Amino acid sequence: MTDRYAVIGDPVAHSLSPRIHAQFARQTGQALSYDAVEVEPDVLPVALQALHEQGYRGLNATLPHKVAVMALCEAVSERAQRAGAVNTLIRTDSSWRGDNTDGEGFISDLHRLDYGVSGRRVLVLGAGGAVRGILEPLLAAAPAELVVSGRSPWKPEALAEQFRPLGTIRPSTHLALKGDRFDLIINATSAGHGGEAPRLPGQLLADGGDCYDLSYGKAFAPFRAWAESQGAARIADGLGMLVGQAAAAFELWRGVRPDTAPVIAALRQG
Ligand SMILES: NC(=O)c1ccc[n+]([C@@H]2O[C@H](COP(=O)([O-])OP(=O)(O)OC[C@H]3O[C@@H](n4cnc5c(N)ncnc54)[C@H](OP(=O)(O)O)[C@@H]3O)[C@@H](O)[C@H]2O)c1
C-alpha cells in the first residue's frame, strides 16, 4: 500500500503542501500520497487519532493547529519546544512525535539565496510565532548583532529572555530603531496580509543590505515596495522557506532530502 501523508488545517484548501510533496515524491522516486484534510479545532484530538488509525505515516500541521498539536504528541523535539509550535508529525506505534521544520526551512532558504548572516547586523521585524521558529537557527549562524523589533516592547523582550541561553538578542520597538543600520532585514510580521508594511524609521538598511519577507504571494507586495524604496540590494519572499520547511519534513519521513530549487521555480510559474 502507498504510504499516506497529509496536511491538517482549517481552512486547508489553499495549502500548497500537496503540490510541493507530490513534486518531492516524483523527484525522489518515492511512492506516497499526500492529502489536505480539513480539521476543525474542537475535533483535533479525535482527528489525530483517526488519521493514525487510518495508517497515515506523517502529517503537517498548519493554522490554526500548530500550537494545539504540541500537547497531543507523545514527544516533542527541543527545537519545536523552543518554537512553541509543531508543524511536522511523525507516526509512532501508538501516537505522534512532533517536530518543527520552519526554522530549518528558513535558514536553508537564506543559504540557497546566498544571503549571509555570519558577521552581519540582522534585524527581525515582528515577535509572533514565526519569529520564535527562526531565532534558534539565526543565532546559530553567528550574526554580529541580532535585533528583534515589535510594535510594543513586551514580546521582543520576552523573546530575548527566552533565547538568552542560545545567544544575545537586542529587543526593540520599531520606533526606537531610529539611527540603527542593518545588513539584513527580515520581515516576520503578518502586516502584509492587511496590505501594509510595518511602520519603520527611514534609513535602516545599510548600503548593499538585503531584505527577506517570510510572507509570499500578495502579502509580500507591501514589504517588497518598502525594501525597494530603501534601495535593498536583494529582496526575497518566503516561498523558498515554505518549500524548505516541507523538504525538511519530507526528509524526516522518508530519509531523503529533495532539491527545493525546481519546486520553487514550478510554484512561481503558477
Ligand atoms: N514562508 C513560510 O513558510 C512562513 C511560515 C510561517 C509564517 N509565515 C508568515 O510569517 C508572518 C508571521 O506569521 P506568525 O505566525 O508569526 O503570525 P503571528 O504569530 O500572528 O504574529 C504576527 C506578528 O506580526 C505583527 N504585526 C501584525 N500586524 C502588524 C502591522 N500592521 N504592523 C507591524 N506589525 C504587525 C504582530 O505584532 P503585535 O505582536 O504587535 O500584534 C506580531 O508580532 C505571516 O505573514 C505568515 O504568513 C511564513
PDB file of C-alpha atoms and ligand atoms in Angstrom:
ATOM      1  CA  MET A   1       0.000   0.000   0.000  1.00  0.00           C
ATOM      2  CA  THR A   2       1.191   3.529  -0.786  1.00  0.00           C
ATOM      3  CA  ASP A   3       2.407   5.442   2.278  1.00  0.00           C
ATOM      4  CA  ARG A   4      -0.009   8.206   3.191  1.00  0.00           C
ATOM      5  CA  TYR A   5       0.746  11.732   4.412  1.00  0.00           C
ATOM      6  CA  ALA A   6      -1.427  14.819   4.865  1.00  0.00           C
ATOM      7  CA  VAL A   7      -1.571  18.440   5.935  1.00  0.00           C
ATOM      8  CA  ILE A   8      -4.216  19.308   8.513  1.00  0.00           C
ATOM      9  CA  GLY A   9      -5.600  22.846   8.821  1.00  0.00           C
ATOM     10  CA  ASP A  10      -8.746  24.927   8.913  1.00  0.00           C
ATOM     11  CA  PRO A  11      -9.086  26.121   6.207  1.00  0.00           C
ATOM     12  CA  VAL A  12      -6.691  23.934   4.248  1.00  0.00           C
ATOM     13  CA  ALA A  13      -7.867  24.043   0.625  1.00  0.00           C
ATOM     14  CA  HIS A  14      -5.417  26.883  -0.167  1.00  0.00           C
ATOM     15  CA  SER A  15      -2.402  24.902   1.101  1.00  0.00           C
ATOM     16  CA  LEU A  16       0.468  24.458  -1.361  1.00  0.00           C
ATOM     17  CA  SER A  17       1.776  21.445   0.612  1.00  0.00           C
ATOM     18  CA  PRO A  18       0.049  18.733  -1.513  1.00  0.00           C
ATOM     19  CA  ARG A  19       1.637  20.184  -4.681  1.00  0.00           C
ATOM     20  CA  ILE A  20       5.030  20.530  -3.033  1.00  0.00           C
ATOM     21  CA  HIS A  21       5.094  16.987  -1.654  1.00  0.00           C
ATOM     22  CA  ALA A  22       3.803  15.480  -4.902  1.00  0.00           C
ATOM     23  CA  GLN A  23       6.771  17.102  -6.664  1.00  0.00           C
ATOM     24  CA  PHE A  24       9.197  15.891  -3.987  1.00  0.00           C
ATOM     25  CA  ALA A  25       7.815  12.347  -4.359  1.00  0.00           C
ATOM     26  CA  ARG A  26       8.290  12.431  -8.158  1.00  0.00           C
ATOM     27  CA  GLN A  27      11.754  13.922  -7.871  1.00  0.00           C
ATOM     28  CA  THR A  28      12.976  11.304  -5.366  1.00  0.00           C
ATOM     29  CA  GLY A  29      11.077   8.353  -6.883  1.00  0.00           C
ATOM     30  CA  GLN A  30       9.066   7.724  -3.702  1.00  0.00           C
ATOM     31  CA  ALA A  31       5.625   6.125  -3.837  1.00  0.00           C
ATOM     32  CA  LEU A  32       3.422   8.127  -1.487  1.00  0.00           C
ATOM     33  CA  SER A  33       0.185  10.100  -1.376  1.00  0.00           C
ATOM     34  CA  TYR A  34      -0.314  13.464   0.302  1.00  0.00           C
ATOM     35  CA  ASP A  35      -3.778  14.830   1.143  1.00  0.00           C
ATOM     36  CA  ALA A  36      -5.207  18.064   2.524  1.00  0.00           C
ATOM     37  CA  VAL A  37      -7.524  17.301   5.451  1.00  0.00           C
ATOM     38  CA  GLU A  38      -9.723  19.992   6.946  1.00  0.00           C
ATOM     39  CA  VAL A  39      -9.816  19.601  10.724  1.00  0.00           C
ATOM     40  CA  GLU A  40     -11.805  21.984  12.912  1.00  0.00           C
ATOM     41  CA  PRO A  41     -10.046  22.933  16.163  1.00  0.00           C
ATOM     42  CA  ASP A  42     -12.569  21.289  18.502  1.00  0.00           C
ATOM     43  CA  VAL A  43     -12.121  17.866  16.870  1.00  0.00           C
ATOM     44  CA  LEU A  44      -8.324  17.987  16.647  1.00  0.00           C
ATOM     45  CA  PRO A  45      -7.626  15.200  19.228  1.00  0.00           C
ATOM     46  CA  VAL A  46     -10.166  12.856  17.611  1.00  0.00           C
ATOM     47  CA  ALA A  47      -8.881  13.671  14.122  1.00  0.00           C
ATOM     48  CA  LEU A  48      -5.253  12.933  15.065  1.00  0.00           C
ATOM     49  CA  GLN A  49      -6.308   9.568  16.459  1.00  0.00           C
ATOM     50  CA  ALA A  50      -8.435   8.772  13.401  1.00  0.00           C
ATOM     51  CA  LEU A  51      -5.604   9.660  10.988  1.00  0.00           C
ATOM     52  CA  HIS A  52      -3.296   7.375  12.996  1.00  0.00           C
ATOM     53  CA  GLU A  53      -5.835   4.534  12.776  1.00  0.00           C
ATOM     54  CA  GLN A  54      -6.148   5.128   9.029  1.00  0.00           C
ATOM     55  CA  GLY A  55      -2.433   4.446   8.732  1.00  0.00           C
ATOM     56  CA  TYR A  56      -1.071   7.922   7.933  1.00  0.00           C
ATOM     57  CA  ARG A  57       2.707   7.933   8.401  1.00  0.00           C
ATOM     58  CA  GLY A  58       3.215  11.661   8.784  1.00  0.00           C
ATOM     59  CA  LEU A  59       1.308  14.926   8.987  1.00  0.00           C
ATOM     60  CA  ASN A  60       1.961  18.605   8.571  1.00  0.00           C
ATOM     61  CA  ALA A  61       0.050  20.974  10.820  1.00  0.00           C
ATOM     62  CA  THR A  62      -0.861  24.425   9.580  1.00  0.00           C
ATOM     63  CA  LEU A  63      -3.043  27.205  11.012  1.00  0.00           C
ATOM     64  CA  PRO A  64      -4.693  27.102  13.458  1.00  0.00           C
ATOM     65  CA  HIS A  65      -3.250  23.822  14.790  1.00  0.00           C
ATOM     66  CA  LYS A  66       0.484  24.452  15.126  1.00  0.00           C
ATOM     67  CA  VAL A  67       0.344  25.201  18.844  1.00  0.00           C
ATOM     68  CA  ALA A  68      -2.505  22.892  19.878  1.00  0.00           C
ATOM     69  CA  VAL A  69      -0.967  19.729  18.364  1.00  0.00           C
ATOM     70  CA  MET A  70       2.031  20.062  20.696  1.00  0.00           C
ATOM     71  CA  ALA A  71       0.031  18.866  23.692  1.00  0.00           C
ATOM     72  CA  LEU A  72      -1.320  15.906  21.692  1.00  0.00           C
ATOM     73  CA  CYS A  73       2.086  14.475  20.720  1.00  0.00           C
ATOM     74  CA  GLU A  74       3.742  11.780  22.843  1.00  0.00           C
ATOM     75  CA  ALA A  75       7.086  13.581  22.415  1.00  0.00           C
ATOM     76  CA  VAL A  76       8.133  16.962  21.013  1.00  0.00           C
ATOM     77  CA  SER A  77      11.622  17.888  19.737  1.00  0.00           C
ATOM     78  CA  GLU A  78      13.671  20.518  21.527  1.00  0.00           C
ATOM     79  CA  ARG A  79      13.503  22.934  18.584  1.00  0.00           C
ATOM     80  CA  ALA A  80       9.707  22.599  18.444  1.00  0.00           C
ATOM     81  CA  GLN A  81       9.503  23.314  22.166  1.00  0.00           C
ATOM     82  CA  ARG A  82      11.622  26.441  21.647  1.00  0.00           C
ATOM     83  CA  ALA A  83       9.438  27.496  18.732  1.00  0.00           C
ATOM     84  CA  GLY A  84       6.332  26.803  20.803  1.00  0.00           C
ATOM     85  CA  ALA A  85       4.764  25.057  17.826  1.00  0.00           C
ATOM     86  CA  VAL A  86       4.759  21.811  15.848  1.00  0.00           C
ATOM     87  CA  ASN A  87       4.468  21.775  12.041  1.00  0.00           C
ATOM     88  CA  THR A  88       5.511  18.162  11.393  1.00  0.00           C
ATOM     89  CA  LEU A  89       4.184  14.969  12.988  1.00  0.00           C
ATOM     90  CA  ILE A  90       5.910  11.626  12.644  1.00  0.00           C
ATOM     91  CA  ARG A  91       3.969   8.451  13.330  1.00  0.00           C
ATOM     92  CA  THR A  92       4.974   6.357  16.336  1.00  0.00           C
ATOM     93  CA  ASP A  93       3.490   2.963  17.294  1.00  0.00           C
ATOM     94  CA  SER A  94       0.575   4.438  19.188  1.00  0.00           C
ATOM     95  CA  SER A  95       0.663   8.206  18.601  1.00  0.00           C
ATOM     96  CA  TRP A  96       2.675  11.043  17.028  1.00  0.00           C
ATOM     97  CA  ARG A  97       6.060  12.669  17.592  1.00  0.00           C
ATOM     98  CA  GLY A  98       6.152  16.427  16.994  1.00  0.00           C
ATOM     99  CA  ASP A  99       8.880  18.492  15.341  1.00  0.00           C
ATOM    100  CA  ASN A 100       9.197  21.944  13.819  1.00  0.00           C
ATOM    101  CA  THR A 101      10.999  22.429  10.497  1.00  0.00           C
ATOM    102  CA  ASP A 102      10.132  26.119   9.944  1.00  0.00           C
ATOM    103  CA  GLY A 103      13.473  27.403  11.256  1.00  0.00           C
ATOM    104  CA  GLU A 104      15.404  24.849   9.184  1.00  0.00           C
ATOM    105  CA  GLY A 105      13.381  25.785   6.106  1.00  0.00           C
ATOM    106  CA  PHE A 106      14.081  29.463   6.694  1.00  0.00           C
ATOM    107  CA  ILE A 107      17.835  29.138   7.164  1.00  0.00           C
ATOM    108  CA  SER A 108      18.174  26.719   4.238  1.00  0.00           C
ATOM    109  CA  ASP A 109      16.437  29.295   2.048  1.00  0.00           C
ATOM    110  CA  LEU A 110      18.880  32.011   3.158  1.00  0.00           C
ATOM    111  CA  HIS A 111      21.711  29.618   2.140  1.00  0.00           C
ATOM    112  CA  ARG A 112      20.026  28.903  -1.206  1.00  0.00           C
ATOM    113  CA  LEU A 113      19.802  32.640  -1.852  1.00  0.00           C
ATOM    114  CA  ASP A 114      23.376  33.149  -0.638  1.00  0.00           C
ATOM    115  CA  TYR A 115      22.173  35.642   1.974  1.00  0.00           C
ATOM    116  CA  GLY A 116      24.925  35.756   4.592  1.00  0.00           C
ATOM    117  CA  VAL A 117      24.142  36.014   8.307  1.00  0.00           C
ATOM    118  CA  SER A 118      27.554  35.489   9.902  1.00  0.00           C
ATOM    119  CA  GLY A 119      29.125  38.795  10.958  1.00  0.00           C
ATOM    120  CA  ARG A 120      26.193  40.860   9.688  1.00  0.00           C
ATOM    121  CA  ARG A 121      23.805  43.119  11.604  1.00  0.00           C
ATOM    122  CA  VAL A 122      20.424  41.416  11.376  1.00  0.00           C
ATOM    123  CA  LEU A 123      17.003  42.888  12.167  1.00  0.00           C
ATOM    124  CA  VAL A 124      13.902  40.730  12.610  1.00  0.00           C
ATOM    125  CA  LEU A 125      10.601  42.611  12.398  1.00  0.00           C
ATOM    126  CA  GLY A 126       7.794  41.057  14.429  1.00  0.00           C
ATOM    127  CA  ALA A 127       7.644  38.922  17.542  1.00  0.00           C
ATOM    128  CA  GLY A 128       4.970  36.303  16.851  1.00  0.00           C
ATOM    129  CA  GLY A 129       5.009  32.553  16.297  1.00  0.00           C
ATOM    130  CA  ALA A 130       7.128  32.583  13.132  1.00  0.00           C
ATOM    131  CA  VAL A 131       9.847  34.595  14.864  1.00  0.00           C
ATOM    132  CA  ARG A 132      10.067  32.027  17.675  1.00  0.00           C
ATOM    133  CA  GLY A 133      10.757  29.438  14.992  1.00  0.00           C
ATOM    134  CA  ILE A 134      13.606  31.279  13.239  1.00  0.00           C
ATOM    135  CA  LEU A 135      15.592  32.690  16.178  1.00  0.00           C
ATOM    136  CA  GLU A 136      17.470  29.491  17.042  1.00  0.00           C
ATOM    137  CA  PRO A 137      18.995  28.971  13.567  1.00  0.00           C
ATOM    138  CA  LEU A 138      19.624  32.710  13.212  1.00  0.00           C
ATOM    139  CA  LEU A 139      21.616  32.805  16.452  1.00  0.00           C
ATOM    140  CA  ALA A 140      23.474  29.647  15.407  1.00  0.00           C
ATOM    141  CA  ALA A 141      24.523  31.425  12.193  1.00  0.00           C
ATOM    142  CA  ALA A 142      26.527  33.948  14.288  1.00  0.00           C
ATOM    143  CA  PRO A 143      25.285  37.401  13.272  1.00  0.00           C
ATOM    144  CA  ALA A 144      27.318  40.405  14.504  1.00  0.00           C
ATOM    145  CA  GLU A 145      24.093  41.637  16.088  1.00  0.00           C
ATOM    146  CA  LEU A 146      20.536  40.313  16.227  1.00  0.00           C
ATOM    147  CA  VAL A 147      17.708  42.734  16.956  1.00  0.00           C
ATOM    148  CA  VAL A 148      14.054  41.691  17.319  1.00  0.00           C
ATOM    149  CA  SER A 149      11.656  44.565  16.931  1.00  0.00           C
ATOM    150  CA  GLY A 150       7.929  44.832  17.587  1.00  0.00           C
ATOM    151  CA  ARG A 151       5.204  47.433  17.727  1.00  0.00           C
ATOM    152  CA  SER A 152       5.451  47.274  21.515  1.00  0.00           C
ATOM    153  CA  PRO A 153       8.496  46.211  23.576  1.00  0.00           C
ATOM    154  CA  TRP A 154       6.957  43.342  25.547  1.00  0.00           C
ATOM    155  CA  LYS A 155       7.090  40.451  23.086  1.00  0.00           C
ATOM    156  CA  PRO A 156      10.647  41.237  21.847  1.00  0.00           C
ATOM    157  CA  GLU A 157      11.810  41.472  25.470  1.00  0.00           C
ATOM    158  CA  ALA A 158      10.207  38.118  26.314  1.00  0.00           C
ATOM    159  CA  LEU A 159      11.853  36.500  23.266  1.00  0.00           C
ATOM    160  CA  ALA A 160      15.274  37.928  24.181  1.00  0.00           C
ATOM    161  CA  GLU A 161      14.856  36.458  27.658  1.00  0.00           C
ATOM    162  CA  GLN A 162      13.679  33.068  26.367  1.00  0.00           C
ATOM    163  CA  PHE A 163      16.551  32.711  23.877  1.00  0.00           C
ATOM    164  CA  ARG A 164      19.271  34.092  26.197  1.00  0.00           C
ATOM    165  CA  PRO A 165      20.808  30.595  26.681  1.00  0.00           C
ATOM    166  CA  LEU A 166      21.422  30.429  22.903  1.00  0.00           C
ATOM    167  CA  GLY A 167      22.825  33.937  22.382  1.00  0.00           C
ATOM    168  CA  THR A 168      22.230  37.655  22.625  1.00  0.00           C
ATOM    169  CA  ILE A 169      19.149  39.289  21.138  1.00  0.00           C
ATOM    170  CA  ARG A 170      18.582  43.030  21.492  1.00  0.00           C
ATOM    171  CA  PRO A 171      14.862  43.724  21.883  1.00  0.00           C
ATOM    172  CA  SER A 172      13.473  46.946  20.420  1.00  0.00           C
ATOM    173  CA  THR A 173      10.383  48.711  19.229  1.00  0.00           C
ATOM    174  CA  HIS A 174      10.218  49.753  15.578  1.00  0.00           C
ATOM    175  CA  LEU A 175      10.313  53.446  16.519  1.00  0.00           C
ATOM    176  CA  ALA A 176      13.370  53.003  18.781  1.00  0.00           C
ATOM    177  CA  LEU A 177      15.360  51.674  15.777  1.00  0.00           C
ATOM    178  CA  LYS A 178      15.903  55.242  14.510  1.00  0.00           C
ATOM    179  CA  GLY A 179      19.615  55.742  13.753  1.00  0.00           C
ATOM    180  CA  ASP A 180      20.395  51.986  13.571  1.00  0.00           C
ATOM    181  CA  ARG A 181      21.723  50.312  10.387  1.00  0.00           C
ATOM    182  CA  PHE A 182      21.283  46.682   9.362  1.00  0.00           C
ATOM    183  CA  ASP A 183      22.787  44.475   6.655  1.00  0.00           C
ATOM    184  CA  LEU A 184      19.834  42.088   6.591  1.00  0.00           C
ATOM    185  CA  ILE A 185      16.216  42.978   7.440  1.00  0.00           C
ATOM    186  CA  ILE A 186      13.755  40.105   7.833  1.00  0.00           C
ATOM    187  CA  ASN A 187      10.053  40.879   7.866  1.00  0.00           C
ATOM    188  CA  ALA A 188       8.313  38.272  10.015  1.00  0.00           C
ATOM    189  CA  THR A 189       5.184  40.312  10.707  1.00  0.00           C
ATOM    190  CA  SER A 190       1.778  39.487   9.282  1.00  0.00           C
ATOM    191  CA  ALA A 191       1.290  43.157   8.253  1.00  0.00           C
ATOM    192  CA  GLY A 192       1.351  42.226   4.548  1.00  0.00           C
ATOM    193  CA  HIS A 193      -1.864  40.220   4.909  1.00  0.00           C
ATOM    194  CA  GLY A 194      -3.544  43.528   5.803  1.00  0.00           C
ATOM    195  CA  GLY A 195      -1.949  45.209   2.777  1.00  0.00           C
ATOM    196  CA  GLU A 196       0.679  47.140   4.716  1.00  0.00           C
ATOM    197  CA  ALA A 197       4.332  47.091   5.721  1.00  0.00           C
ATOM    198  CA  PRO A 198       5.402  47.649   9.339  1.00  0.00           C
ATOM    199  CA  ARG A 199       5.865  51.353  10.105  1.00  0.00           C
ATOM    200  CA  LEU A 200       9.599  51.922  10.389  1.00  0.00           C
ATOM    201  CA  PRO A 201      12.038  54.822  10.664  1.00  0.00           C
ATOM    202  CA  GLY A 202      13.922  55.629   7.428  1.00  0.00           C
ATOM    203  CA  GLN A 203      17.463  54.593   6.518  1.00  0.00           C
ATOM    204  CA  LEU A 204      17.550  51.339   8.470  1.00  0.00           C
ATOM    205  CA  LEU A 205      19.181  49.423   5.642  1.00  0.00           C
ATOM    206  CA  ALA A 206      22.967  49.674   5.211  1.00  0.00           C
ATOM    207  CA  ASP A 207      24.430  50.096   1.707  1.00  0.00           C
ATOM    208  CA  GLY A 208      24.349  46.696  -0.005  1.00  0.00           C
ATOM    209  CA  GLY A 209      21.833  45.400   2.550  1.00  0.00           C
ATOM    210  CA  ASP A 210      19.346  42.620   1.814  1.00  0.00           C
ATOM    211  CA  CYS A 211      15.671  42.158   2.709  1.00  0.00           C
ATOM    212  CA  TYR A 212      13.712  38.935   3.244  1.00  0.00           C
ATOM    213  CA  ASP A 213       9.987  38.596   3.867  1.00  0.00           C
ATOM    214  CA  LEU A 214       8.526  35.420   5.362  1.00  0.00           C
ATOM    215  CA  SER A 215       5.286  36.255   3.525  1.00  0.00           C
ATOM    216  CA  TYR A 216       4.753  35.332  -0.112  1.00  0.00           C
ATOM    217  CA  GLY A 217       2.114  35.965  -2.746  1.00  0.00           C
ATOM    218  CA  LYS A 218       0.027  39.129  -2.385  1.00  0.00           C
ATOM    219  CA  ALA A 219       1.092  39.590   1.257  1.00  0.00           C
ATOM    220  CA  PHE A 220       4.695  40.134   0.063  1.00  0.00           C
ATOM    221  CA  ALA A 221       3.875  43.244  -2.011  1.00  0.00           C
ATOM    222  CA  PRO A 222       3.901  45.942   0.742  1.00  0.00           C
ATOM    223  CA  PHE A 223       7.264  44.911   2.232  1.00  0.00           C
ATOM    224  CA  ARG A 224       8.780  44.490  -1.234  1.00  0.00           C
ATOM    225  CA  ALA A 225       7.732  48.073  -2.032  1.00  0.00           C
ATOM    226  CA  TRP A 226       9.275  49.285   1.245  1.00  0.00           C
ATOM    227  CA  ALA A 227      12.517  47.358   0.587  1.00  0.00           C
ATOM    228  CA  GLU A 228      12.726  48.800  -2.938  1.00  0.00           C
ATOM    229  CA  SER A 229      12.217  52.317  -1.567  1.00  0.00           C
ATOM    230  CA  GLN A 230      15.155  51.697   0.807  1.00  0.00           C
ATOM    231  CA  GLY A 231      17.466  50.622  -2.043  1.00  0.00           C
ATOM    232  CA  ALA A 232      17.784  46.967  -0.969  1.00  0.00           C
ATOM    233  CA  ALA A 233      20.439  45.059  -2.935  1.00  0.00           C
ATOM    234  CA  ARG A 234      18.282  41.920  -2.930  1.00  0.00           C
ATOM    235  CA  ILE A 235      14.687  41.244  -1.893  1.00  0.00           C
ATOM    236  CA  ALA A 236      13.205  37.761  -1.412  1.00  0.00           C
ATOM    237  CA  ASP A 237       9.829  36.398  -0.371  1.00  0.00           C
ATOM    238  CA  GLY A 238       9.094  33.395   1.882  1.00  0.00           C
ATOM    239  CA  LEU A 239       8.081  30.905  -0.807  1.00  0.00           C
ATOM    240  CA  GLY A 240      11.511  29.310  -0.545  1.00  0.00           C
ATOM    241  CA  MET A 241      11.071  28.979   3.221  1.00  0.00           C
ATOM    242  CA  LEU A 242       7.736  27.254   2.691  1.00  0.00           C
ATOM    243  CA  VAL A 243       9.305  24.741   0.312  1.00  0.00           C
ATOM    244  CA  GLY A 244      12.350  24.451   2.605  1.00  0.00           C
ATOM    245  CA  GLN A 245      10.289  23.513   5.662  1.00  0.00           C
ATOM    246  CA  ALA A 246       8.447  20.954   3.527  1.00  0.00           C
ATOM    247  CA  ALA A 247      11.768  19.483   2.322  1.00  0.00           C
ATOM    248  CA  ALA A 248      12.964  19.129   5.922  1.00  0.00           C
ATOM    249  CA  ALA A 249       9.683  17.377   6.862  1.00  0.00           C
ATOM    250  CA  PHE A 250       9.984  15.082   3.820  1.00  0.00           C
ATOM    251  CA  GLU A 251      13.486  14.119   4.939  1.00  0.00           C
ATOM    252  CA  LEU A 252      12.249  13.326   8.469  1.00  0.00           C
ATOM    253  CA  TRP A 253       9.612  10.999   6.995  1.00  0.00           C
ATOM    254  CA  ARG A 254      11.477   9.465   4.067  1.00  0.00           C
ATOM    255  CA  GLY A 255      15.192   9.819   4.908  1.00  0.00           C
ATOM    256  CA  VAL A 256      15.952  11.649   1.662  1.00  0.00           C
ATOM    257  CA  ARG A 257      16.294  15.411   1.156  1.00  0.00           C
ATOM    258  CA  PRO A 258      14.617  16.732  -2.014  1.00  0.00           C
ATOM    259  CA  ASP A 259      16.025  19.605  -4.084  1.00  0.00           C
ATOM    260  CA  THR A 260      13.905  22.701  -3.390  1.00  0.00           C
ATOM    261  CA  ALA A 261      15.001  24.867  -6.355  1.00  0.00           C
ATOM    262  CA  PRO A 262      12.937  23.173  -9.136  1.00  0.00           C
ATOM    263  CA  VAL A 263       9.867  23.052  -6.876  1.00  0.00           C
ATOM    264  CA  ILE A 264      10.130  26.764  -6.034  1.00  0.00           C
ATOM    265  CA  ALA A 265      10.524  27.540  -9.744  1.00  0.00           C
ATOM    266  CA  ALA A 266       7.455  25.448 -10.632  1.00  0.00           C
ATOM    267  CA  LEU A 267       5.317  27.157  -7.957  1.00  0.00           C
ATOM    268  CA  ARG A 268       6.332  30.580  -9.260  1.00  0.00           C
ATOM    269  CA  GLN A 269       5.112  29.600 -12.705  1.00  0.00           C
ATOM    270  CA  GLY A 270       1.675  29.043 -11.181  1.00  0.00           C
TER     271      GLY A 270
HETATM  272  N1  LIG B   1       7.100  31.228   4.475  1.00  0.00           N
HETATM  273  C1  LIG B   1       6.731  30.426   5.444  1.00  0.00           C
HETATM  274  O1  LIG B   1       6.944  29.198   5.393  1.00  0.00           O
HETATM  275  C2  LIG B   1       6.069  31.001   6.668  1.00  0.00           C
HETATM  276  C3  LIG B   1       5.984  30.255   7.856  1.00  0.00           C
HETATM  277  C4  LIG B   1       5.385  30.856   8.965  1.00  0.00           C
HETATM  278  C5  LIG B   1       4.895  32.151   8.891  1.00  0.00           C
HETATM  279  N2  LIG B   1       4.987  32.838   7.718  1.00  0.00           N
HETATM  280  C6  LIG B   1       4.487  34.219   7.619  1.00  0.00           C
HETATM  281  O2  LIG B   1       5.082  34.981   8.666  1.00  0.00           O
HETATM  282  C7  LIG B   1       4.190  36.010   9.076  1.00  0.00           C
HETATM  283  C8  LIG B   1       4.039  35.998  10.584  1.00  0.00           C
HETATM  284  O3  LIG B   1       3.387  34.808  10.986  1.00  0.00           O
HETATM  285  P1  LIG B   1       3.194  34.444  12.535  1.00  0.00           P
HETATM  286  O4  LIG B   1       2.767  33.039  12.568  1.00  0.00           O
HETATM  287  O5  LIG B   1       4.381  34.880  13.330  1.00  0.00           O
HETATM  288  O6  LIG B   1       1.981  35.391  12.944  1.00  0.00           O
HETATM  289  P2  LIG B   1       1.608  35.894  14.420  1.00  0.00           P
HETATM  290  O7  LIG B   1       2.054  34.917  15.440  1.00  0.00           O
HETATM  291  O8  LIG B   1       0.174  36.272  14.349  1.00  0.00           O
HETATM  292  O9  LIG B   1       2.480  37.223  14.624  1.00  0.00           O
HETATM  293  C9  LIG B   1       2.290  38.327  13.796  1.00  0.00           C
HETATM  294  C10 LIG B   1       3.315  39.403  14.112  1.00  0.00           C
HETATM  295  O10 LIG B   1       3.112  40.468  13.177  1.00  0.00           O
HETATM  296  C11 LIG B   1       2.945  41.685  13.886  1.00  0.00           C
HETATM  297  N3  LIG B   1       2.049  42.561  13.135  1.00  0.00           N
HETATM  298  C12 LIG B   1       0.790  42.273  12.702  1.00  0.00           C
HETATM  299  N4  LIG B   1       0.288  43.317  12.007  1.00  0.00           N
HETATM  300  C13 LIG B   1       1.243  44.277  12.005  1.00  0.00           C
HETATM  301  C14 LIG B   1       1.330  45.587  11.459  1.00  0.00           C
HETATM  302  N5  LIG B   1       0.328  46.113  10.764  1.00  0.00           N
HETATM  303  N6  LIG B   1       2.470  46.290  11.642  1.00  0.00           N
HETATM  304  C15 LIG B   1       3.501  45.766  12.349  1.00  0.00           C
HETATM  305  N7  LIG B   1       3.479  44.533  12.897  1.00  0.00           N
HETATM  306  C16 LIG B   1       2.381  43.797  12.721  1.00  0.00           C
HETATM  307  C17 LIG B   1       2.399  41.301  15.247  1.00  0.00           C
HETATM  308  O11 LIG B   1       2.688  42.336  16.136  1.00  0.00           O
HETATM  309  P3  LIG B   1       1.926  42.521  17.544  1.00  0.00           P
HETATM  310  O12 LIG B   1       2.506  41.469  18.436  1.00  0.00           O
HETATM  311  O13 LIG B   1       2.251  43.895  17.915  1.00  0.00           O
HETATM  312  O14 LIG B   1       0.465  42.286  17.257  1.00  0.00           O
HETATM  313  C18 LIG B   1       3.180  40.017  15.505  1.00  0.00           C
HETATM  314  O15 LIG B   1       4.476  40.310  16.000  1.00  0.00           O
HETATM  315  C19 LIG B   1       2.889  35.776   8.307  1.00  0.00           C
HETATM  316  O16 LIG B   1       2.853  36.645   7.197  1.00  0.00           O
HETATM  317  C20 LIG B   1       2.985  34.333   7.851  1.00  0.00           C
HETATM  318  O17 LIG B   1       2.267  34.110   6.663  1.00  0.00           O
HETATM  319  C21 LIG B   1       5.573  32.294   6.615  1.00  0.00           C
END
